[in-house]
Coordinates of C-alpha atoms in Angstrom, one line a residue:
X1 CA 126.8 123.1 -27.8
X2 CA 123.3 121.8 -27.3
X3 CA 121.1 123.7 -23.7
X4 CA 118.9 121.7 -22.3
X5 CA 115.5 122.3 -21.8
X6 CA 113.4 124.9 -21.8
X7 CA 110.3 125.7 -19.5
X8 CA 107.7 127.9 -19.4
X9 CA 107.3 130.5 -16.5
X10 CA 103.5 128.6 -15.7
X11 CA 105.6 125.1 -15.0
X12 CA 108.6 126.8 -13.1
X13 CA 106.3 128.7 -10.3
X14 CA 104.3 125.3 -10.1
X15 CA 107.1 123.7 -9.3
X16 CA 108.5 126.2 -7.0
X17 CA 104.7 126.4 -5.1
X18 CA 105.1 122.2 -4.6
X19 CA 108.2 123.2 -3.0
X20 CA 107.4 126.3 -0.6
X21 CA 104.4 124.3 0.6
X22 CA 106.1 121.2 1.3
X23 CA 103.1 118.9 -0.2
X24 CA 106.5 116.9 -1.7
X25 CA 109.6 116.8 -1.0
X26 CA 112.2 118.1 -3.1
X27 CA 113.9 114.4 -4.3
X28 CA 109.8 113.4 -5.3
X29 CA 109.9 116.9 -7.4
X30 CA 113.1 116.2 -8.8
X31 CA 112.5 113.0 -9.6
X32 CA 108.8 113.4 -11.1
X33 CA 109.4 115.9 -13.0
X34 CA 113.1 115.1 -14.6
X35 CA 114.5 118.8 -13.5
X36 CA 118.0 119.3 -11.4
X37 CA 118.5 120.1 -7.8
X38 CA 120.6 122.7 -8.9
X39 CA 117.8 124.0 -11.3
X40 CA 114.8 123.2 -8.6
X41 CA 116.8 126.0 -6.2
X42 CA 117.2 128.3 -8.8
X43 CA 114.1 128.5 -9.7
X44 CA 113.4 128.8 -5.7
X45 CA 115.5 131.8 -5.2
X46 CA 114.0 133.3 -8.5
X47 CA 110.7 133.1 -7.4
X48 CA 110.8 133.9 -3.5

């Protein structure tokens, strides 16, 4: 079975800091950078 992609820890709490200070919102995040909404809130919970 192929997984999907990988990312680095640098890229994941970036993504997560767009999030927690609402500069975007999370359908522009999602969108921009090609990740999941079930992926963007995982990496939320992880990182909160």
């Amino acid at each position: 079975m192929a997984r999907g992609k990988t990312y680095d820890e640098d890229f994941k709490k970036m993504i997560v800091e767009l999030y927690n200070t609402k500069s975007k919102p999370a359908c522009d995040i999602i969108r921009e950078y090609g990740i999941s909404n079930s992926v963007l809130y995982k990496w939320v919970k992880e990182y909160l």
